[in-house]
Tab-separated table of C-alpha atoms in Angstrom:
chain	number	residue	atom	x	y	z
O	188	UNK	CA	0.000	0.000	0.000
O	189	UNK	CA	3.075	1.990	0.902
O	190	UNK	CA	4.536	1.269	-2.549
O	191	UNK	CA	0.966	2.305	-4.100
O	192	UNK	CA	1.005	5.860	-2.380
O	193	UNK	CA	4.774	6.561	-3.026
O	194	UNK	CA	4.114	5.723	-6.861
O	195	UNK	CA	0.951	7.732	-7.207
O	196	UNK	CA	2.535	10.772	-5.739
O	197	UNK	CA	5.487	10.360	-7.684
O	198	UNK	CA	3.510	10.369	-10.815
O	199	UNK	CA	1.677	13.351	-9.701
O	200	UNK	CA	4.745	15.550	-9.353
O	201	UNK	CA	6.239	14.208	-12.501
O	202	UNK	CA	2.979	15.466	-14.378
O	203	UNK	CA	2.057	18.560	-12.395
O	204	UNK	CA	5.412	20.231	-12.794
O	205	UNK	CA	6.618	21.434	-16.011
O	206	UNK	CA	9.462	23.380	-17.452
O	207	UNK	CA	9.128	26.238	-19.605
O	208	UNK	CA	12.014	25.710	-21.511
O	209	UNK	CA	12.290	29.419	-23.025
O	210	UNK	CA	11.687	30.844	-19.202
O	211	UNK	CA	14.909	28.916	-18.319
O	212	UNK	CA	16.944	30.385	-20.820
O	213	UNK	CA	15.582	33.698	-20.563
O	214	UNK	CA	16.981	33.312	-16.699
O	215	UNK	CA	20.632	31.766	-17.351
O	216	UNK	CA	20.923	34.683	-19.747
O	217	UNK	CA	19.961	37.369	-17.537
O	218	UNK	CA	19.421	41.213	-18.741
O	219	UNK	CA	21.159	41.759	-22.439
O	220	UNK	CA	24.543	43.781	-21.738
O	221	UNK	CA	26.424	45.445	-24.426
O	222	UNK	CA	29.194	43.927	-26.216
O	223	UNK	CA	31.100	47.793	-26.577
O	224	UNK	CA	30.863	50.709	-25.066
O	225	UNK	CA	31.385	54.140	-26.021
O	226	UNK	CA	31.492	57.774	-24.453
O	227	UNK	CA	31.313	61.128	-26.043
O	228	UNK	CA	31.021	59.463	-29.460
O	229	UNK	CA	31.041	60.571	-33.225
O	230	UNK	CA	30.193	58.367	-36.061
O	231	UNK	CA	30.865	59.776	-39.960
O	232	UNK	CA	28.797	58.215	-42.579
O	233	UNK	CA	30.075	58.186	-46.223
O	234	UNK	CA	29.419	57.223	-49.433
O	235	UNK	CA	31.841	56.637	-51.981
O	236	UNK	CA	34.521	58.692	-50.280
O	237	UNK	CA	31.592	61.866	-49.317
O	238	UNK	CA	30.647	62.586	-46.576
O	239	UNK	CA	26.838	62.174	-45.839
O	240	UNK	CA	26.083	62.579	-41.979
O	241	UNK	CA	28.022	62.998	-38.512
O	242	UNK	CA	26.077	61.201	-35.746
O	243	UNK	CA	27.315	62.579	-32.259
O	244	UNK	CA	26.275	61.101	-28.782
O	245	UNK	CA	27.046	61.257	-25.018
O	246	UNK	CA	26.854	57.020	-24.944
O	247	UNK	CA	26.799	54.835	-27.782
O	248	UNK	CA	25.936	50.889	-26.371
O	249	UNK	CA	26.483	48.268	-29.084
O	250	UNK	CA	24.942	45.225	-29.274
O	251	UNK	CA	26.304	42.646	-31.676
O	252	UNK	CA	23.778	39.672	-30.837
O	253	UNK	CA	20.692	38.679	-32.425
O	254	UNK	CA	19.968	41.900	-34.924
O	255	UNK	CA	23.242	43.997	-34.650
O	256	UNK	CA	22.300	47.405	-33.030
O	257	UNK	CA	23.348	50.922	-31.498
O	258	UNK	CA	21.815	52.296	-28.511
O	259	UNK	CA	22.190	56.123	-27.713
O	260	UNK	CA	20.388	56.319	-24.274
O	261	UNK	CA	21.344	59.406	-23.541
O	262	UNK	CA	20.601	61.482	-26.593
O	263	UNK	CA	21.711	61.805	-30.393
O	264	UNK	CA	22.496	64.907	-32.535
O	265	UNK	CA	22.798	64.047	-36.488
O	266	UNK	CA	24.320	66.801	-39.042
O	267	UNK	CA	23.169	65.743	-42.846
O	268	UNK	CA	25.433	67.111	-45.865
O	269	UNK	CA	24.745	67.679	-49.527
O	270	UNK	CA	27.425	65.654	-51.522
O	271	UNK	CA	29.046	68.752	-52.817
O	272	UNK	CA	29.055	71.049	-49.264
O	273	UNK	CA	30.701	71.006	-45.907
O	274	UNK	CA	27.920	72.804	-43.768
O	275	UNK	CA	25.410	70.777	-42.824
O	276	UNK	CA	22.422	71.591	-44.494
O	277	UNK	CA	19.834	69.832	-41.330
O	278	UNK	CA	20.117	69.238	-37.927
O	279	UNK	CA	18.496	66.417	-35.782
O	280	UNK	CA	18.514	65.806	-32.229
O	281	UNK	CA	16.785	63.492	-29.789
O	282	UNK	CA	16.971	62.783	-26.228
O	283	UNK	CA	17.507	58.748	-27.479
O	284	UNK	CA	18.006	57.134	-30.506
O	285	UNK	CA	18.100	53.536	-31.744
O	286	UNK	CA	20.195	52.403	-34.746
O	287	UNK	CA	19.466	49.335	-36.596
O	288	UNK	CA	22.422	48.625	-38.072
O	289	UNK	CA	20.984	45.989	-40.823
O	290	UNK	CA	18.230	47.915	-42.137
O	291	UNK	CA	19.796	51.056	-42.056
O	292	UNK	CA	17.001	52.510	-39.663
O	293	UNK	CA	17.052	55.061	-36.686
O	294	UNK	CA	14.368	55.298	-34.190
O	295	UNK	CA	14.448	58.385	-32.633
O	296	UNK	CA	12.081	59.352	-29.326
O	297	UNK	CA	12.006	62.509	-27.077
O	298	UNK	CA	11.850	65.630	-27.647
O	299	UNK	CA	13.034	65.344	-31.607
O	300	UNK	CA	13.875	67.804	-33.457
O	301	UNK	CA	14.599	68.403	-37.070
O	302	UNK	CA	15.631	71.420	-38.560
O	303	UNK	CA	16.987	72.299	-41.748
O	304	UNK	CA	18.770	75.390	-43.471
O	305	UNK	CA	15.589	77.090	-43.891
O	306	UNK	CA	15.372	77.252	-40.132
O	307	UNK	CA	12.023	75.063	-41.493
O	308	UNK	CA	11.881	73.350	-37.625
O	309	UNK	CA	9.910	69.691	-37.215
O	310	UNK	CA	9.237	68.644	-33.216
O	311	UNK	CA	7.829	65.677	-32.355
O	312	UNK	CA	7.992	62.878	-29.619
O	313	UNK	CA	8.933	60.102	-32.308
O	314	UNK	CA	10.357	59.758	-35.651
O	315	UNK	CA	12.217	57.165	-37.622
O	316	UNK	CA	14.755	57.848	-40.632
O	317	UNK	CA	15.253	55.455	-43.111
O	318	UNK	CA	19.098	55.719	-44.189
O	319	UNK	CA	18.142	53.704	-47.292
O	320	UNK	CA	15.266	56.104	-48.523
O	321	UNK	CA	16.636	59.408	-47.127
O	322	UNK	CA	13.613	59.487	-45.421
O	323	UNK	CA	11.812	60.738	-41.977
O	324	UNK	CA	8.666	60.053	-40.818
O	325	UNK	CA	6.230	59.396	-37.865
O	326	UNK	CA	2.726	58.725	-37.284
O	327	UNK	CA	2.929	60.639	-33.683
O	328	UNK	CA	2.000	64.471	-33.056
O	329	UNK	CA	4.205	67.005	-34.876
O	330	UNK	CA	4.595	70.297	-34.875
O	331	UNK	CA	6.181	72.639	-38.007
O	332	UNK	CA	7.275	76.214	-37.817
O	333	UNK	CA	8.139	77.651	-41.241
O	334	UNK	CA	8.472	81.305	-41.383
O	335	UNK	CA	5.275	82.408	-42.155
O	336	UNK	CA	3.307	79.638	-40.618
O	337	UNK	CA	2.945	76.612	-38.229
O	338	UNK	CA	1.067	73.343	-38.891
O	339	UNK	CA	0.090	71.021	-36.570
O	340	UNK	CA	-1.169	66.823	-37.273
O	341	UNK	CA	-0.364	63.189	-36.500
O	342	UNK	CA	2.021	61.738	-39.028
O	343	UNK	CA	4.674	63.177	-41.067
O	344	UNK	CA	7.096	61.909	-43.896
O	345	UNK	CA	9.729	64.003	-45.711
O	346	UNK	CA	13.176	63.656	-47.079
O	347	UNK	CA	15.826	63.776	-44.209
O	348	UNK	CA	17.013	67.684	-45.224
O	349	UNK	CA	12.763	68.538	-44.165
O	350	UNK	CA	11.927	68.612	-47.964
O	351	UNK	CA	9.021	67.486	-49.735
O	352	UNK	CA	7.208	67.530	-46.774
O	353	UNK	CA	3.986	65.888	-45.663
O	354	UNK	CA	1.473	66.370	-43.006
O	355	UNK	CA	-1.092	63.799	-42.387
O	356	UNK	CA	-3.919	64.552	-40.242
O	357	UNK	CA	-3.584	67.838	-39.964
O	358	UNK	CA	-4.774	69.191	-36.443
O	359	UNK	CA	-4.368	73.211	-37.196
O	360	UNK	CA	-2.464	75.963	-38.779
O	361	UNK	CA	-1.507	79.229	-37.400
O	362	UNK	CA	-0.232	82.024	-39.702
O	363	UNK	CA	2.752	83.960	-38.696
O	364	UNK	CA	2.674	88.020	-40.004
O	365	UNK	CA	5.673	88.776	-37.796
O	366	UNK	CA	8.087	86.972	-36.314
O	367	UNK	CA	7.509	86.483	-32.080
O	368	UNK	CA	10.209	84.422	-31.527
């Protein structure tokens, strides 16, 4: 009867308890650390020998495993240049930035800001740029100031120098006579 008891309860615990196999390996590999480190960083991009963008940031984190990745947690400022000039002819900043190195895609999130020789100024709390396209664009709340007016609306897309511009749901418009600024 002993033998009986011992048996059954045996088989209980071997059927009641199970292992979640991706739990376990989540735990041995505890929280993902970066394989480099960097400090006041600057990163030149360049195509066939010109110079395209400078990326600066306070912390650069790179992560090599799984999809290859740079991680600016403390804020990003990007200078863009036309192939034949040496200013930069727009500005971005963010308070953190996320580079996928693969697909050649920033995601950029608070406080962003885009502003190009114009002084044409794009803020918003989120925006991604496409290195492959030359592209910007969000779906969150953005604000532009142009000189004469500013336009508010969820969703934006433009080329990265805040050309070609487009507003998507726009929200309001206010027309500037003077400048208040």
């Amino acid at each position: 009867m002993i033998k009986r008891l011992a048996y059954v309860g045996y088989m209980v615990l071997m059927f009641s308890c199970q292992v979640d196999q991706e739990r376990v390996k989540k735990a041995r590999r505890g929280p993902e650390i970066p394989d480099q480190i960097g400090e006041l960083v600057t990163i030149h991009y360049k195509d066939s020998g010109a110079l395209k963008a400078t990326l600066r940031s306070p912390r650069v984190e790179y992560f090599l495993q799984g999809e290859p990745r740079i991680l600016m947690p403390k804020g990003i400022r990007v200078d863009f240049y036309l192939q034949d000039k040496k200013t930069p002819h727009s500005k971005l900043e963010a308070g953190w930035g996320l580079r996928y190195e693969k697909l050649h895609r920033t995601e950029l999130r608070n406080n962003v800001v885009v502003v190009n020789l114009d002084h044409d100024t794009l803020q918003t709390e989120e925006l991604t740029w496409d290195e492959s396209t030359h592209k910007i664009y969000s779906s969150k709340f953005v604000k532009v100031k142009k000189k004469n007016e500013i336009i508010f609306g969820d969703g934006f897309e433009s080329e990265e120098d805040l050309t070609n511009y487009k507003i998507f749901n726009i929200k309001g418009t206010i027309l500037r006579y003077r400048d208040w600024e």
